[in-house]
Coordinates of C-alpha atoms in Angstrom, one line a residue:
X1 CA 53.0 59.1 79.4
X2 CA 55.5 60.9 81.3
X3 CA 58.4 58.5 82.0
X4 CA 59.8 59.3 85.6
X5 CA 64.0 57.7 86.2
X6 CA 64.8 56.0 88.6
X7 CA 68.0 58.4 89.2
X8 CA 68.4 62.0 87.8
X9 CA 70.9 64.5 87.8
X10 CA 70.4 67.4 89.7
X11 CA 71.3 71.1 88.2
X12 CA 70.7 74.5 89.7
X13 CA 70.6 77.6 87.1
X14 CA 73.1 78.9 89.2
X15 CA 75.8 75.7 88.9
X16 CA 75.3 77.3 85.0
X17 CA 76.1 80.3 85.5
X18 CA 79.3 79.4 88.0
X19 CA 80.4 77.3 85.0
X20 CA 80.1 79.8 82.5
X21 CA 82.3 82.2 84.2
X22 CA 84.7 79.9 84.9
X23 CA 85.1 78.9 81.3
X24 CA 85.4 82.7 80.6
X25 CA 88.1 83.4 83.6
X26 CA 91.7 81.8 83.0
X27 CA 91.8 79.1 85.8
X28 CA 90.0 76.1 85.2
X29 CA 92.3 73.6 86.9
X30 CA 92.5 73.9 90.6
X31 CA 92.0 77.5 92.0
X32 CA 89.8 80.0 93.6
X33 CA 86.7 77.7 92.9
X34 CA 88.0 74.7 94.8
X35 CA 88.9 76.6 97.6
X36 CA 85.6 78.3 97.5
X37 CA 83.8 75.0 97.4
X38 CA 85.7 73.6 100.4
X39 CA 85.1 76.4 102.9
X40 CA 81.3 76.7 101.7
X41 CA 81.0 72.8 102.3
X42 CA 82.7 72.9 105.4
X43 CA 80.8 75.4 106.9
X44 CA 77.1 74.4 105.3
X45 CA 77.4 71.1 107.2
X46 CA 79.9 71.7 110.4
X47 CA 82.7 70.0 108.8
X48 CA 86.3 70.4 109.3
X49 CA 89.5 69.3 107.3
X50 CA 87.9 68.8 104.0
X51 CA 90.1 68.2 100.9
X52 CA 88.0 68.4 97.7
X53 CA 88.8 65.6 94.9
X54 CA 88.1 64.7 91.7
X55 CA 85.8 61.6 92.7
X56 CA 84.2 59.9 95.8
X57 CA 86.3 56.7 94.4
X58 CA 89.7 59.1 94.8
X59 CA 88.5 60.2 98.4
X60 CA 88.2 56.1 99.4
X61 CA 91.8 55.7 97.8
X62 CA 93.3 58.5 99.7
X63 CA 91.6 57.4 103.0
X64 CA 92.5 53.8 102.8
X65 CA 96.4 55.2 102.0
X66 CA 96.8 57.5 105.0
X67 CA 94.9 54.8 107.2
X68 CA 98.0 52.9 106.3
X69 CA 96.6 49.6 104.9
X70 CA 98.8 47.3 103.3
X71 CA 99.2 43.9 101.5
X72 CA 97.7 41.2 104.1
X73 CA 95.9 43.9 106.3
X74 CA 92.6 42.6 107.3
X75 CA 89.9 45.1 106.6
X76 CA 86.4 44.4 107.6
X77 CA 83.3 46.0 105.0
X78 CA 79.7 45.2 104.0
X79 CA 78.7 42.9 101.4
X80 CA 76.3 45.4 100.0
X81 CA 77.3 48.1 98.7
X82 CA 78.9 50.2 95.1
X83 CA 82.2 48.4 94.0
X84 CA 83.9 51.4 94.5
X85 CA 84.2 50.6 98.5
X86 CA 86.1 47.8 98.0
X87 CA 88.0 47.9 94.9
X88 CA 90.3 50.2 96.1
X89 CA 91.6 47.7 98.8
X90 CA 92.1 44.8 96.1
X91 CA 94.7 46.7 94.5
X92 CA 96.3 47.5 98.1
X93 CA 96.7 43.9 98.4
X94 CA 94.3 43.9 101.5
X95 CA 92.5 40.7 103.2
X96 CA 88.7 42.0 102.4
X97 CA 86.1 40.2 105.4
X98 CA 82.7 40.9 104.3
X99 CA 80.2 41.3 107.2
X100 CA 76.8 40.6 106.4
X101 CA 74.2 42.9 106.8
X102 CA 70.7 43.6 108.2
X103 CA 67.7 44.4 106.8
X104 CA 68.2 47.9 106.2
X105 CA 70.6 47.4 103.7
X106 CA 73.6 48.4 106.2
X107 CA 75.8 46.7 107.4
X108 CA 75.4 43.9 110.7
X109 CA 77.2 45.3 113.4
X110 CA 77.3 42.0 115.5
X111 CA 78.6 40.0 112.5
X112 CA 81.3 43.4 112.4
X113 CA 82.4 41.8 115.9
X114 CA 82.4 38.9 115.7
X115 CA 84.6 39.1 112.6
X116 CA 87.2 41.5 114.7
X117 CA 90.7 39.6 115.1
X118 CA 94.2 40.9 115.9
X119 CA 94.7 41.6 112.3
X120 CA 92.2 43.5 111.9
X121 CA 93.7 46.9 110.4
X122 CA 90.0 49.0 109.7
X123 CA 86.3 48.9 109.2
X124 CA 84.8 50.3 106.2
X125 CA 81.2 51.6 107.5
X126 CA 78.7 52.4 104.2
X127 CA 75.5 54.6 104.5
X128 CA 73.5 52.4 102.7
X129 CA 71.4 55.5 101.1
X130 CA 72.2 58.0 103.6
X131 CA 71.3 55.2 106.0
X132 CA 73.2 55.3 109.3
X133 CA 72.1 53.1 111.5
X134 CA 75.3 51.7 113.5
X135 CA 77.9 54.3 112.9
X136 CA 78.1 55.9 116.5
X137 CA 78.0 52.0 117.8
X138 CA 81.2 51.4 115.4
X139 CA 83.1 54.6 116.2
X140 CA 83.1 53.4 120.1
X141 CA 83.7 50.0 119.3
X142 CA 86.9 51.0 117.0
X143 CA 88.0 53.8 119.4
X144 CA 88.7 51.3 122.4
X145 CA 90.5 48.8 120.0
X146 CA 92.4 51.4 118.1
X147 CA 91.2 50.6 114.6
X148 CA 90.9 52.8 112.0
X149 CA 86.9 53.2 111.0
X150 CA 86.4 54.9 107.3
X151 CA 82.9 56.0 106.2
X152 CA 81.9 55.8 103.0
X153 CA 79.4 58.4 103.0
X154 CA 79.0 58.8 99.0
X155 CA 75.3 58.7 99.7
X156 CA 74.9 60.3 103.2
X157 CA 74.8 64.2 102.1
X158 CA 71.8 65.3 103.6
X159 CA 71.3 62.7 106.6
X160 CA 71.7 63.2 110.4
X161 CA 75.0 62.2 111.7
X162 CA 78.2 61.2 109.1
X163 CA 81.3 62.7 108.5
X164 CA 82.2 61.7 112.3
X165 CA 84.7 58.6 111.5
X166 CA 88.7 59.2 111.2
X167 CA 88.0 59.4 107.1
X168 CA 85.0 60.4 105.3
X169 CA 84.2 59.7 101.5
X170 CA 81.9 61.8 100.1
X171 CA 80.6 61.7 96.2
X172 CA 79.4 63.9 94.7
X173 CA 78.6 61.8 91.0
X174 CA 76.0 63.2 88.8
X175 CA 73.2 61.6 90.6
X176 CA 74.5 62.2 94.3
X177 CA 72.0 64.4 96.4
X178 CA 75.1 66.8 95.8
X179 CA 76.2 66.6 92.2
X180 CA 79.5 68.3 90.7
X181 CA 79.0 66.1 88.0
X182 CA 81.7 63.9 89.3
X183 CA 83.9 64.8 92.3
X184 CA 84.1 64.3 96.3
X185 CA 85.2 65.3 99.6
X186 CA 87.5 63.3 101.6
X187 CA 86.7 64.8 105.3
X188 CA 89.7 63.8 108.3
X189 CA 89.5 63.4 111.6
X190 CA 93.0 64.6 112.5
X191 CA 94.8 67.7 111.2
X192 CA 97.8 65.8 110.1
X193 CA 96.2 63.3 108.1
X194 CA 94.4 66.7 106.6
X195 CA 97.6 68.3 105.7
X196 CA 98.8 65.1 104.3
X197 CA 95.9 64.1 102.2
X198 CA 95.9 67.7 100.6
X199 CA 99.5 67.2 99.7
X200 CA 98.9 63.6 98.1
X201 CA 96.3 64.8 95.8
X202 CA 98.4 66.6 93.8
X203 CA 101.9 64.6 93.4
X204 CA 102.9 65.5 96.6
X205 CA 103.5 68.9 96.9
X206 CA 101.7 71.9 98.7
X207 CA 100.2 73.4 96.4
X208 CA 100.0 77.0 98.7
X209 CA 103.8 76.6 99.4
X210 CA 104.5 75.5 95.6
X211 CA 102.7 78.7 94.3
X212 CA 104.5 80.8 96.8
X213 CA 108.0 79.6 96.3
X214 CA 107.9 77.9 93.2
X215 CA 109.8 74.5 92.9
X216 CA 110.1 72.8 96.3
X217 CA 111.1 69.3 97.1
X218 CA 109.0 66.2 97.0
X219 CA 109.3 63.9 100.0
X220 CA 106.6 61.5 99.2
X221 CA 104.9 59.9 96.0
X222 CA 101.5 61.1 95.6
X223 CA 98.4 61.6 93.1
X224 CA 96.5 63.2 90.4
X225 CA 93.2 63.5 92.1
X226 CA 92.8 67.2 93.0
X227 CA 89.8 68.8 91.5
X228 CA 89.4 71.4 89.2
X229 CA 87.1 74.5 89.2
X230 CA 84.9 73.7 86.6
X231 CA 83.6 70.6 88.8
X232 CA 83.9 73.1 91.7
X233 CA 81.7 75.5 90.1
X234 CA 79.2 72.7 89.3
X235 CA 79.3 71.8 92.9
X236 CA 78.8 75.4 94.4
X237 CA 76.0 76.3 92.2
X238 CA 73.8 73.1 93.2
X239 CA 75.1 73.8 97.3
X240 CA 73.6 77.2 97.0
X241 CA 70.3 75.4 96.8
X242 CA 71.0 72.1 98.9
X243 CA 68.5 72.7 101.5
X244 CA 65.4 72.9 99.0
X245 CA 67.0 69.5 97.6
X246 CA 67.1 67.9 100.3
X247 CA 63.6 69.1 101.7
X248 CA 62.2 67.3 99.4
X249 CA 63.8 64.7 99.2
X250 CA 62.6 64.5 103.0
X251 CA 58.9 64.9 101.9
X252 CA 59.5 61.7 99.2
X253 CA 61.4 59.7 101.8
X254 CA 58.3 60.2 104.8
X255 CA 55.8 59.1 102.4
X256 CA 57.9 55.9 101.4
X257 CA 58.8 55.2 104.9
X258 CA 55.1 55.8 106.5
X259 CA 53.9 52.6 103.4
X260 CA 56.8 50.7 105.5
X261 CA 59.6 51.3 102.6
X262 CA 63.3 51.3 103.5
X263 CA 63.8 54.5 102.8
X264 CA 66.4 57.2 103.3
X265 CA 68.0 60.1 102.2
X266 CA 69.7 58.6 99.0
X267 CA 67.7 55.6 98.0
X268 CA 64.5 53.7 98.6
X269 CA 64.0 50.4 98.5
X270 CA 61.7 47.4 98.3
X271 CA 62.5 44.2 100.2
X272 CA 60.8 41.0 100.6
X273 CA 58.5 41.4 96.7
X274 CA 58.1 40.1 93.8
X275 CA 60.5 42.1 91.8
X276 CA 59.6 40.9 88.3
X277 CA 56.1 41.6 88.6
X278 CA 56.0 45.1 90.6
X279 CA 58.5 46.2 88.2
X280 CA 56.7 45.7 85.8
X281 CA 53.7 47.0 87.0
X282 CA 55.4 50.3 87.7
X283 CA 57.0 50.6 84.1
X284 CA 53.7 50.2 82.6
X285 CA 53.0 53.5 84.4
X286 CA 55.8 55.0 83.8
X287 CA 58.2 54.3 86.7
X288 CA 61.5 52.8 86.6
X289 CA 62.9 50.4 89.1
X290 CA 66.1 48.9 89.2
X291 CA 68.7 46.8 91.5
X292 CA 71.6 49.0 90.9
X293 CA 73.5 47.7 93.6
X294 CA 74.6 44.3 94.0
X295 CA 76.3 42.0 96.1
X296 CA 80.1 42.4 96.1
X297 CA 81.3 38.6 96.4
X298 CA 79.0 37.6 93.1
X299 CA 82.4 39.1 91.3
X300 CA 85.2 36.7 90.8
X301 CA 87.9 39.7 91.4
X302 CA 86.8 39.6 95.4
X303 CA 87.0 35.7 95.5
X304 CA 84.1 34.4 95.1
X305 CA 80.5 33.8 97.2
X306 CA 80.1 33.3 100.9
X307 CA 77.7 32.4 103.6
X308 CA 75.8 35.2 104.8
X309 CA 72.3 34.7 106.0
X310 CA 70.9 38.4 105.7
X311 CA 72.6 38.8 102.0
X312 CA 71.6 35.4 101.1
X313 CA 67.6 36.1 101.8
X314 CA 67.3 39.5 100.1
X315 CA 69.7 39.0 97.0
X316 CA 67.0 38.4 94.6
X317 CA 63.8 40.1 96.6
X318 CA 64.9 43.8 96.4
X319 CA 64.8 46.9 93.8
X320 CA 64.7 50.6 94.6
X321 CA 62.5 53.1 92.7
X322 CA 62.6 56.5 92.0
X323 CA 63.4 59.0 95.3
X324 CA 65.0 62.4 93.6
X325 CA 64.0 65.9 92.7
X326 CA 62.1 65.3 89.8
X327 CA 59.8 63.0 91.4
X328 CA 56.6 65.3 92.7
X329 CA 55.2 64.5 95.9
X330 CA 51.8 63.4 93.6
X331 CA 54.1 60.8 91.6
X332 CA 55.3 59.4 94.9
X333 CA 52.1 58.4 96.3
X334 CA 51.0 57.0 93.0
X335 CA 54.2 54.2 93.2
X336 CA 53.1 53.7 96.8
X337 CA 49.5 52.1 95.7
X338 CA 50.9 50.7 92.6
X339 CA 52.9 48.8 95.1
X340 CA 49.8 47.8 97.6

């Protein structure tokens, strides 16, 4: 029996071939290949001001700096979501308010308000799978009250509408719709905050001006997080065939979503079933399920549990099964009645 993951890398032939020229070429830190990947990025999805790094968790870090969020800043973010959102502001020293969510996994707007207060310094919005529902609601909300609003959109490549916050955080992790095996994209609203994020990830300087004049002067302390063309390679290889990706991805995510599955982009899941026995069920034909994601206040490091009605009903009725490229349209429908 053919065992089917519930998450698998995606590589293209021609992320390979990228990679074996690289190798072969005398750059393999940041060059010609980063650059490359950038523009090609840019342009395959209408972006602007995008600073390639070596890690969605790096782009968060960098977005959370130049949104200037200090020790006791009150920063508002879901519950739900990859520890990577929110570790980044521990070690900033910020006051983390989790907002519940809704039953689509992202997060509750209302509880977003209600939680507002003078203090507040940013919102943290997560696409939930590529889910997102409520970003264009937040990015009114925190225009009129001048707060800084900061996607994580690790999991949103290939979805309707992201990238449209003053940060974007993009992944691009082995199993990311886009994979450079690890890497990301930190995307900015303004152009200053895009000149000064490409200076911080790497130590502070300019790179352009530094290769053009050679030692110039350091004004601020920034970062090793720049990426390197062998992960740029990686990327541009699998972007070369991103729409057949996420074609099918589509095709996987209509037949979930027509058995009444929350499902998008990135992830599907099952809410409100028995998770013991369904997983089972689907292991014994083949399929793996998983949780993978977990609530972020179970962890002593963010201070322990609170109330939050949505979280609190779902925390131990949901798992997500397998939505990539390797699942056939065949395998799909199979999970679907093994799940009737």
């Amino acid at each position: 029996m053919k065992k089917v993951k519930l998450f698998k890398p995606f590589v293209s032939w021609r992320a390979i071939v990228n990679v074996v020229r690289v190798l072969l070429s005398d750059q393999l830190a940041e060059g010609p290949q980063v650059k490359r990947f950038e523009k090609e990025f840019s342009e395959k999805f209408g972006l602007k001001n995008v600073v390639a790094v070596n890690s969605g968790t790096t782009a968060l870090e960098l977005a959370y700096e130049l949104a200037k969020i200090e020790k006791g800043d009150e920063v508002i973010t879901t519950v739900f979501t990859c520890t990577a959102t929110n570790i980044p502001l521990i070690r900033r020293g910020a006051k983390i308010v989790f907002a519940d969510i809704d039953k689509d996994l992202n997060i509750n707007i209302e509880d977003v308000k209600n939680k507002v207060t003078p203090n507040t310094k940013a919102i943290v919005f997560v696409h939930f799978g590529g889910n997102n529902r409520g970003l264009k609601e937040l990015i009114e909300f925190c225009r009129a009250r001048s707060i800084k609003l900061i996607e994580d959109a690790a999991q949103a490549v290939g979805s309707d509408f992201w990238g449209k916050a003053d940060f974007a955080c993009v992944s691009l992790q082995a199993i990311k719709t886009l994979s450079s095996g690890d890497g990301g994209f930190l995307i900015c609203k303004s152009d200053e905050d895009y000149k000064k994020a490409r200076r911080l990830r790497w130590f502070g300087y300019d790179r352009d001006e530094k290769q053009k004049k050679g030692d110039i002067d350091l004004t601020e302390a920034g970062y090793k997080y720049h990426m390197n063309d062998i992960t740029a390679a990686i990327g541009l290889g699998n972007l070369s065939v991103i729409d057949k990706v996420i074609n099918h991805r589509k095709k996987l995510m209509n037949i979930y979503s027509e058995a009444g599955l929350n499902s998008h982009i990135w992830m599907t899941a099952v809410l409100g079933r028995d998770y013991a026995s369904l997983s089972k069920r689907l292991k014994e034909h083949g399929f793996e399920t998983g949780q993978h994601h977990y609530r972020n206040d179970k962890y002593t490091l963010f201070g322990g549990r609170q109330k939050l009605p949505v979280m609190d009903s779902i925390e131990d009725n949901y798992f997500f099964i397998p939505m990539h490229h390797a699942v056939s349209v065949k395998q799909a429908k199979k999970i679907v009645s093994l799940l009737q």
